[in-house]
Amino acid sequence: MAYLELRNLNKIYPNGFHAVHNFNLDIEQGEFIVFVGSSGCGKSTTLRMIAGLEEISSGDFLINGKRANELGPRQREVAMVFQSYALYPQMTVYDNLAFSLTLEGVDEDVIEERVYKTAKILGLTDYLDRLPRALSGGQRQRVAVGRAIIRKVGIFLMDEPLSNLDAKQRVTMRSEITQIHKEIGATTIYVTHDQTEAMTMADRIVVMKDGYIQQVGTPHELYFSPANVFVAGFIGEPPMNFVKGVLKDGCIAFGDQQIDLGKKFADKIAGYEGREIVFGFRPEAIVLGKQDDSYQIGCNVELTEMLGDNTNVYITVGDRQAILKVDPHDTPDTDSNITFSIPYESVYLFDGETENVL
Ligand code: ADP
């Protein structure tokens, strides 16, 4: 196991593109960290700098307190699982698992013991004699994970390992990887663009955008206390609703209706009169009908999507659109006019210019 320190890491590619800016993070021994963000935000670049596959342009990377910038991938003792899990097609599952240990010259009996132990953890014991082509996508991915964990390294790096699987397999593998992590306890960094994977697997999530860290926190912290509009919109499905407007007499307009922030949020909006503010509320944080200690909004129902455990209700308020998540038994009729309440405690306010939370 290992603890990692990333100090002001920057990556400038040879073509001059600055892909990662001043990345700072301490990763504890045994922690499961997820880097999340849209495609191109610098997740893989950061992971590859940690792996030793990409040169660090500036900054310090420390493993167990020792500078590791100049160490090669092998010396860093990291194991990686990639999106394309590239098993050796002509080798059995047993040989695929054993391969790296054979290369390292580990004794045959030790290899056998480790292969069986790894296969057991991953539920692959019955498939050891098979070739990869005789396995399902999920089983192949498990072999790829197995090849990484069999090496017993302290740092486990995974780059979108589930993206080649179908939706059901992804959900199964998600919990399996979490379970394996609990069992082997290796410090793990996992890259994904999928906020659900991040929320369900991580001890802490690092949200990235355009090469910059936006926020680091537990899933709970990111969901309930987002630092800015980007994080608030990225974490949660469907995303948070935002209403942007210029503050006038303590109010902003939600379509043709006024939301009076002056009474309840006077402290937060002090100095914002005449400036832009973003008002945010989560689709699931509303109550249908009128309720005390809430903003009440009248709206028109455009469309409803019954998903089984909830219904997404697409609404318009004047010219504004938003989504409400309601109990399927309360699904309103399309084209009807309804009123919903946003409890004061579920309101998020952001600076319209910096987009930082107030
Ligand atoms: P992510 O993993 O978040 O999708 P990447 O780390 O792969 O993003 O890429 C971050 C940015 O760096 C992207 O804009 C990408 O186009 C750019 N990039 C990646 N590799 C190179 C390279 N070898 N040369 C120049 N730019 C690159």
Coordinates of C-alpha atoms and ligand atoms in Angstrom, one line a residue:
M1 CA 0.0 0.0 0.0
A2 CA 1.1 3.5 -0.6
Y3 CA 0.2 7.1 0.0
L4 CA 0.6 9.6 -2.7
E5 CA 1.3 13.4 -2.9
L6 CA 0.7 15.4 -6.0
R7 CA 2.1 18.9 -5.7
N8 CA 1.4 21.5 -8.3
L9 CA 1.5 19.0 -11.2
N10 CA 1.4 20.5 -14.6
K11 CA 1.3 18.8 -18.0
I12 CA 2.3 20.7 -21.1
Y13 CA 2.3 18.5 -24.2
P14 CA 5.1 18.9 -26.7
N15 CA 2.7 20.8 -29.0
G16 CA 2.4 23.4 -26.3
F17 CA -1.1 22.3 -25.0
H18 CA -1.4 22.8 -21.3
A19 CA -3.6 19.8 -20.3
V20 CA -3.2 19.8 -16.5
H21 CA -2.9 22.9 -14.4
N22 CA -1.5 23.0 -10.8
F23 CA -3.0 19.7 -9.7
N24 CA -2.7 19.3 -5.9
L25 CA -3.9 16.3 -4.0
D26 CA -2.9 14.0 -1.1
I27 CA -4.1 10.5 -1.5
E28 CA -4.2 8.4 1.7
Q29 CA -3.0 4.8 1.9
G30 CA -5.8 2.5 0.7
E31 CA -8.1 5.3 -0.5
F32 CA -10.3 4.9 -3.5
I33 CA -10.1 8.1 -5.5
V34 CA -12.1 8.8 -8.6
F35 CA -11.1 11.4 -11.2
V36 CA -14.3 12.5 -13.0
G37 CA -15.1 15.1 -15.7
S38 CA -16.1 15.4 -19.3
S39 CA -13.9 14.0 -22.1
G40 CA -10.7 15.9 -22.5
C41 CA -10.6 17.5 -19.1
G42 CA -7.2 15.9 -18.2
K43 CA -8.1 12.8 -16.2
S44 CA -6.1 10.3 -18.2
T45 CA -3.2 12.7 -18.5
T46 CA -3.0 13.0 -14.7
L47 CA -3.4 9.3 -14.3
R48 CA -0.6 8.6 -16.8
M49 CA 1.7 11.0 -15.0
I50 CA 1.1 9.0 -11.8
A51 CA 1.7 5.8 -13.7
G52 CA 5.0 7.1 -15.1
L53 CA 3.7 6.8 -18.7
E54 CA 3.7 10.5 -19.2
E55 CA 6.4 12.9 -18.2
I56 CA 5.5 15.4 -15.5
S57 CA 6.2 18.9 -16.9
S58 CA 6.5 20.6 -13.5
G59 CA 5.6 19.9 -9.9
D60 CA 6.4 17.0 -7.6
F61 CA 4.9 13.6 -7.3
L62 CA 5.7 11.6 -4.2
I63 CA 5.1 8.0 -3.3
N64 CA 5.3 7.2 0.4
G65 CA 7.0 10.6 1.0
K66 CA 9.7 10.0 -1.7
R67 CA 9.9 12.0 -4.9
A68 CA 8.9 9.7 -7.8
N69 CA 8.9 12.0 -10.8
E70 CA 11.9 10.3 -12.4
L71 CA 10.9 6.7 -11.6
G72 CA 9.8 4.4 -14.5
P73 CA 6.5 2.6 -14.3
R74 CA 7.9 -0.6 -12.9
Q75 CA 9.8 1.2 -10.1
R76 CA 6.6 2.9 -9.1
E77 CA 5.0 -0.4 -8.5
V78 CA 1.7 0.5 -10.0
A79 CA -0.7 -1.8 -11.8
M80 CA -3.0 -0.4 -14.5
V81 CA -6.3 -1.5 -16.0
F82 CA -7.3 0.2 -19.3
Q83 CA -10.5 0.6 -21.2
S84 CA -9.3 -1.8 -23.8
Y85 CA -8.3 -4.7 -21.7
A86 CA -6.2 -6.4 -24.3
L87 CA -5.9 -10.0 -23.0
Y88 CA -3.5 -12.3 -24.9
P89 CA -5.9 -14.1 -27.2
Q90 CA -3.9 -17.3 -27.6
M91 CA -3.4 -17.7 -23.8
T92 CA -5.8 -19.3 -21.3
V93 CA -7.2 -17.3 -18.4
Y94 CA -4.7 -19.0 -16.2
D95 CA -1.8 -17.9 -18.4
N96 CA -3.1 -14.4 -18.8
L97 CA -3.2 -14.1 -15.0
A98 CA 0.2 -15.7 -14.6
F99 CA 2.0 -13.8 -17.3
S100 CA 3.4 -10.8 -15.4
L101 CA 4.6 -13.1 -12.6
T102 CA 6.3 -15.4 -15.0
L103 CA 8.1 -12.4 -16.5
E104 CA 9.2 -11.4 -13.0
G105 CA 10.6 -14.9 -12.5
V106 CA 8.3 -15.8 -9.6
D107 CA 8.4 -19.5 -8.7
E108 CA 5.8 -21.7 -10.4
D109 CA 4.2 -22.9 -7.1
V110 CA 3.9 -19.3 -5.9
I111 CA 2.4 -18.3 -9.3
E112 CA -0.1 -21.2 -9.0
E113 CA -1.2 -20.1 -5.5
R114 CA -1.6 -16.5 -6.5
V115 CA -3.5 -17.4 -9.7
Y116 CA -6.0 -19.5 -7.8
K117 CA -6.4 -16.9 -5.1
T118 CA -7.0 -14.1 -7.6
A119 CA -9.4 -16.3 -9.6
K120 CA -11.3 -17.0 -6.5
I121 CA -11.6 -13.3 -5.6
L122 CA -12.9 -12.6 -9.1
G123 CA -15.1 -15.6 -9.5
L124 CA -13.0 -17.0 -12.4
T125 CA -12.0 -20.4 -10.9
D126 CA -14.2 -22.3 -13.4
Y127 CA -12.8 -20.4 -16.4
L128 CA -9.1 -20.8 -15.9
D129 CA -8.7 -23.2 -18.9
R130 CA -10.7 -21.0 -21.3
L131 CA -9.4 -18.7 -23.9
P132 CA -10.5 -15.1 -23.8
R133 CA -12.8 -15.5 -26.8
A134 CA -14.9 -18.0 -24.9
L135 CA -15.6 -15.4 -22.2
S136 CA -18.3 -12.7 -21.8
G137 CA -17.2 -9.1 -21.8
G138 CA -17.7 -8.9 -18.1
Q139 CA -15.5 -12.0 -17.5
R140 CA -12.8 -10.7 -19.8
Q141 CA -12.8 -7.4 -17.8
R142 CA -12.5 -9.4 -14.6
V143 CA -9.4 -11.2 -16.0
A144 CA -7.9 -7.7 -16.8
V145 CA -8.6 -6.7 -13.2
G146 CA -7.1 -9.9 -12.1
R147 CA -3.9 -9.4 -14.1
A148 CA -3.5 -6.1 -12.2
I149 CA -4.3 -7.3 -8.7
I150 CA -2.2 -10.5 -8.9
R151 CA 1.0 -8.3 -8.9
K152 CA 0.2 -7.2 -5.3
V153 CA 1.4 -3.7 -6.0
G154 CA 0.5 -0.8 -3.7
I155 CA -1.1 1.4 -6.3
F156 CA -3.9 0.4 -8.6
L157 CA -4.8 2.7 -11.5
M158 CA -7.9 2.2 -13.7
D159 CA -8.7 4.3 -16.8
E160 CA -12.4 3.9 -17.8
P161 CA -12.2 0.1 -17.2
L162 CA -16.0 -0.4 -17.6
S163 CA -16.7 1.6 -20.7
N164 CA -16.7 -1.5 -23.1
L165 CA -19.3 -3.3 -21.0
D166 CA -23.1 -3.1 -21.4
A167 CA -25.2 -1.2 -18.8
K168 CA -26.0 -4.3 -16.7
Q169 CA -22.4 -5.6 -16.7
R170 CA -21.2 -2.1 -15.7
V171 CA -23.4 -2.1 -12.6
T172 CA -22.2 -5.6 -11.6
M173 CA -18.5 -4.8 -12.2
R174 CA -18.8 -1.6 -10.3
S175 CA -19.7 -3.3 -7.1
E176 CA -17.2 -6.1 -7.8
I177 CA -14.4 -3.6 -8.1
T178 CA -15.5 -1.9 -4.9
Q179 CA -15.6 -5.3 -3.2
I180 CA -12.1 -6.2 -4.5
H181 CA -10.8 -2.9 -3.3
K182 CA -12.2 -3.6 0.2
E183 CA -10.4 -7.0 0.2
I184 CA -7.0 -6.0 -1.1
G185 CA -6.9 -2.5 0.2
A186 CA -4.6 -1.1 -2.5
T187 CA -4.6 2.7 -3.0
T188 CA -6.7 3.1 -6.1
I189 CA -7.2 5.9 -8.6
Y190 CA -10.1 5.4 -11.0
V191 CA -10.8 7.5 -14.0
T192 CA -14.3 7.9 -15.4
H193 CA -16.6 10.4 -17.2
D194 CA -19.6 8.8 -15.5
Q195 CA -20.8 10.6 -12.4
T196 CA -22.8 7.5 -11.2
E197 CA -19.6 5.4 -11.2
A198 CA -17.8 8.2 -9.3
M199 CA -20.6 8.6 -6.7
T200 CA -21.0 4.8 -6.1
M201 CA -17.4 3.8 -5.9
A202 CA -15.3 6.6 -4.5
D203 CA -14.1 7.4 -1.1
R204 CA -13.3 10.9 -2.5
I205 CA -14.0 12.3 -5.9
V206 CA -11.9 14.8 -7.8
V207 CA -14.0 16.8 -10.3
M208 CA -12.0 18.2 -13.2
K209 CA -12.8 20.6 -16.0
D210 CA -10.4 22.0 -18.6
G211 CA -7.3 20.7 -16.8
Y212 CA -8.3 22.3 -13.5
I213 CA -9.6 20.6 -10.3
Q214 CA -13.0 22.0 -9.6
Q215 CA -13.5 20.3 -6.2
V216 CA -12.3 17.4 -4.1
G217 CA -14.7 15.7 -1.7
T218 CA -16.7 12.7 -0.6
P219 CA -19.7 11.9 -2.7
H220 CA -21.9 13.3 0.0
E221 CA -19.9 16.6 0.1
L222 CA -20.0 17.1 -3.7
Y223 CA -23.8 16.4 -3.8
F224 CA -24.8 18.5 -0.9
S225 CA -22.1 21.2 -0.9
P226 CA -21.0 21.8 -4.5
A227 CA -18.3 24.5 -4.8
N228 CA -19.6 25.9 -8.1
V229 CA -22.1 25.6 -10.9
F230 CA -20.0 23.1 -12.8
V231 CA -19.8 20.6 -9.9
A232 CA -23.5 21.2 -9.0
G233 CA -24.5 20.4 -12.6
F234 CA -22.1 17.5 -13.0
I235 CA -23.0 15.5 -9.9
G236 CA -26.6 14.3 -9.8
E237 CA -28.9 12.9 -12.4
P238 CA -30.9 14.5 -13.8
P239 CA -28.7 17.5 -13.2
M240 CA -29.5 20.5 -10.9
N241 CA -31.8 23.1 -12.4
F242 CA -30.4 26.5 -12.8
V243 CA -32.1 29.9 -13.1
K244 CA -29.8 32.7 -14.0
G245 CA -30.9 36.3 -13.6
V246 CA -30.0 39.8 -12.5
L247 CA -30.9 40.5 -8.9
K248 CA -33.5 43.3 -8.8
D249 CA -35.0 44.4 -5.5
G250 CA -33.7 41.2 -4.0
C251 CA -35.6 39.1 -6.6
I252 CA -34.6 37.1 -9.7
A253 CA -37.1 36.1 -12.3
F254 CA -37.9 32.4 -13.0
G255 CA -39.6 32.9 -16.3
D256 CA -42.6 35.1 -15.6
Q257 CA -42.4 34.7 -11.8
Q258 CA -40.3 36.3 -9.2
I259 CA -38.2 34.5 -6.6
D260 CA -37.7 36.8 -3.6
L261 CA -34.3 36.0 -2.3
G262 CA -34.1 39.1 -0.1
K263 CA -36.1 37.7 2.8
K264 CA -34.5 34.4 3.3
F265 CA -31.0 34.9 1.8
A266 CA -30.2 38.5 2.6
D267 CA -26.7 37.6 3.9
K268 CA -25.7 35.7 0.8
I269 CA -26.9 38.2 -1.7
A270 CA -25.5 41.3 0.0
G271 CA -23.8 43.4 -2.6
Y272 CA -25.4 41.5 -5.5
E273 CA -28.2 44.0 -6.4
G274 CA -28.0 44.6 -10.1
R275 CA -25.6 41.7 -10.6
E276 CA -26.2 38.2 -12.0
I277 CA -27.0 35.4 -9.7
V278 CA -27.6 31.7 -10.4
F279 CA -30.4 30.0 -8.4
G280 CA -30.1 26.2 -8.3
F281 CA -32.4 23.5 -7.1
R282 CA -32.2 19.7 -7.6
P283 CA -35.0 18.0 -9.5
E284 CA -35.5 15.6 -6.5
A285 CA -35.5 18.3 -3.9
I286 CA -38.9 19.7 -4.7
V287 CA -42.4 19.0 -3.3
L288 CA -45.5 19.0 -5.5
G289 CA -48.1 21.4 -4.3
K290 CA -47.7 24.2 -1.7
Q291 CA -45.5 23.8 1.3
D292 CA -44.3 26.2 4.0
D293 CA -40.7 27.5 4.2
S294 CA -40.5 27.1 0.4
Y295 CA -40.6 29.1 -2.8
Q296 CA -43.7 28.2 -4.7
I297 CA -43.7 28.1 -8.5
G298 CA -46.5 27.6 -11.0
C299 CA -45.5 25.8 -14.1
N300 CA -46.7 24.0 -17.2
V301 CA -46.0 20.3 -17.7
E302 CA -44.4 19.7 -21.1
L303 CA -43.6 16.0 -20.9
T304 CA -43.3 13.2 -18.3
E305 CA -41.0 10.2 -18.3
M306 CA -42.1 7.3 -16.1
L307 CA -38.9 5.5 -15.1
G308 CA -40.4 3.1 -12.6
D309 CA -39.1 4.3 -9.3
N310 CA -39.7 8.0 -10.2
T311 CA -41.0 10.2 -12.9
N312 CA -39.1 13.0 -14.6
V313 CA -41.4 15.9 -15.2
Y314 CA -40.2 18.4 -17.8
I315 CA -41.7 21.8 -17.1
T316 CA -41.7 25.4 -18.4
V317 CA -42.0 28.5 -16.3
G318 CA -42.6 31.3 -18.8
D319 CA -39.7 30.7 -21.2
R320 CA -37.6 28.7 -18.8
Q321 CA -37.3 24.9 -18.6
A322 CA -36.5 22.7 -15.7
I323 CA -36.9 19.0 -14.6
L324 CA -38.7 17.8 -11.5
K325 CA -38.3 14.3 -10.1
V326 CA -41.5 13.1 -8.6
D327 CA -43.1 9.9 -7.2
P328 CA -44.6 8.0 -10.1
H329 CA -47.9 7.8 -8.3
D330 CA -48.0 11.6 -8.4
T331 CA -47.2 11.9 -12.1
P332 CA -49.0 15.0 -13.4
D333 CA -50.8 15.1 -16.8
T334 CA -49.0 16.5 -19.8
D335 CA -50.1 20.1 -20.5
S336 CA -51.5 20.6 -17.0
N337 CA -50.6 23.5 -14.8
I338 CA -49.2 22.6 -11.5
T339 CA -47.5 24.2 -8.5
F340 CA -44.4 23.0 -6.8
S341 CA -42.4 24.1 -3.8
I342 CA -38.7 24.4 -3.4
P343 CA -37.8 24.2 0.3
Y344 CA -35.5 27.0 1.4
E345 CA -32.9 24.5 2.6
S346 CA -32.7 23.0 -0.9
V347 CA -31.8 26.3 -2.6
Y348 CA -28.2 26.9 -3.9
L349 CA -27.0 30.3 -4.9
F350 CA -24.0 31.0 -7.1
D351 CA -22.2 34.1 -8.3
G352 CA -23.4 34.7 -11.9
E353 CA -19.9 35.7 -13.0
T354 CA -17.4 33.4 -11.2
E355 CA -20.1 30.7 -10.8
N356 CA -18.8 30.0 -7.3
V357 CA -21.3 29.1 -4.6
L358 CA -22.4 31.9 -2.3
Ligands
ADP1 P1 -9.6 12.9 -20.4 O1 -8.9 11.7 -19.9 O2 -10.2 13.7 -19.3 O3 -10.6 12.6 -21.5 P2 -7.0 13.5 -21.5 O4 -6.1 13.6 -20.3 O5 -6.9 12.3 -22.4 O6 -8.5 13.8 -21.1 O7 -6.7 14.8 -22.4 C1 -6.6 16.1 -21.9 C2 -6.4 17.1 -23.0 O8 -5.0 16.9 -23.5 C3 -7.3 16.9 -24.2 O9 -7.6 18.2 -24.7 C4 -6.4 16.1 -25.2 O10 -6.8 16.4 -26.5 C5 -5.0 16.7 -24.9 N1 -4.0 15.7 -25.2 C6 -3.9 14.4 -24.8 N2 -2.8 13.8 -25.3 C7 -2.1 14.7 -26.0 C8 -0.9 14.7 -26.7 N3 -0.1 13.6 -26.8 N4 -0.5 15.9 -27.3 C9 -1.3 17.0 -27.2 N5 -2.5 17.0 -26.5 C10 -2.9 15.9 -25.9

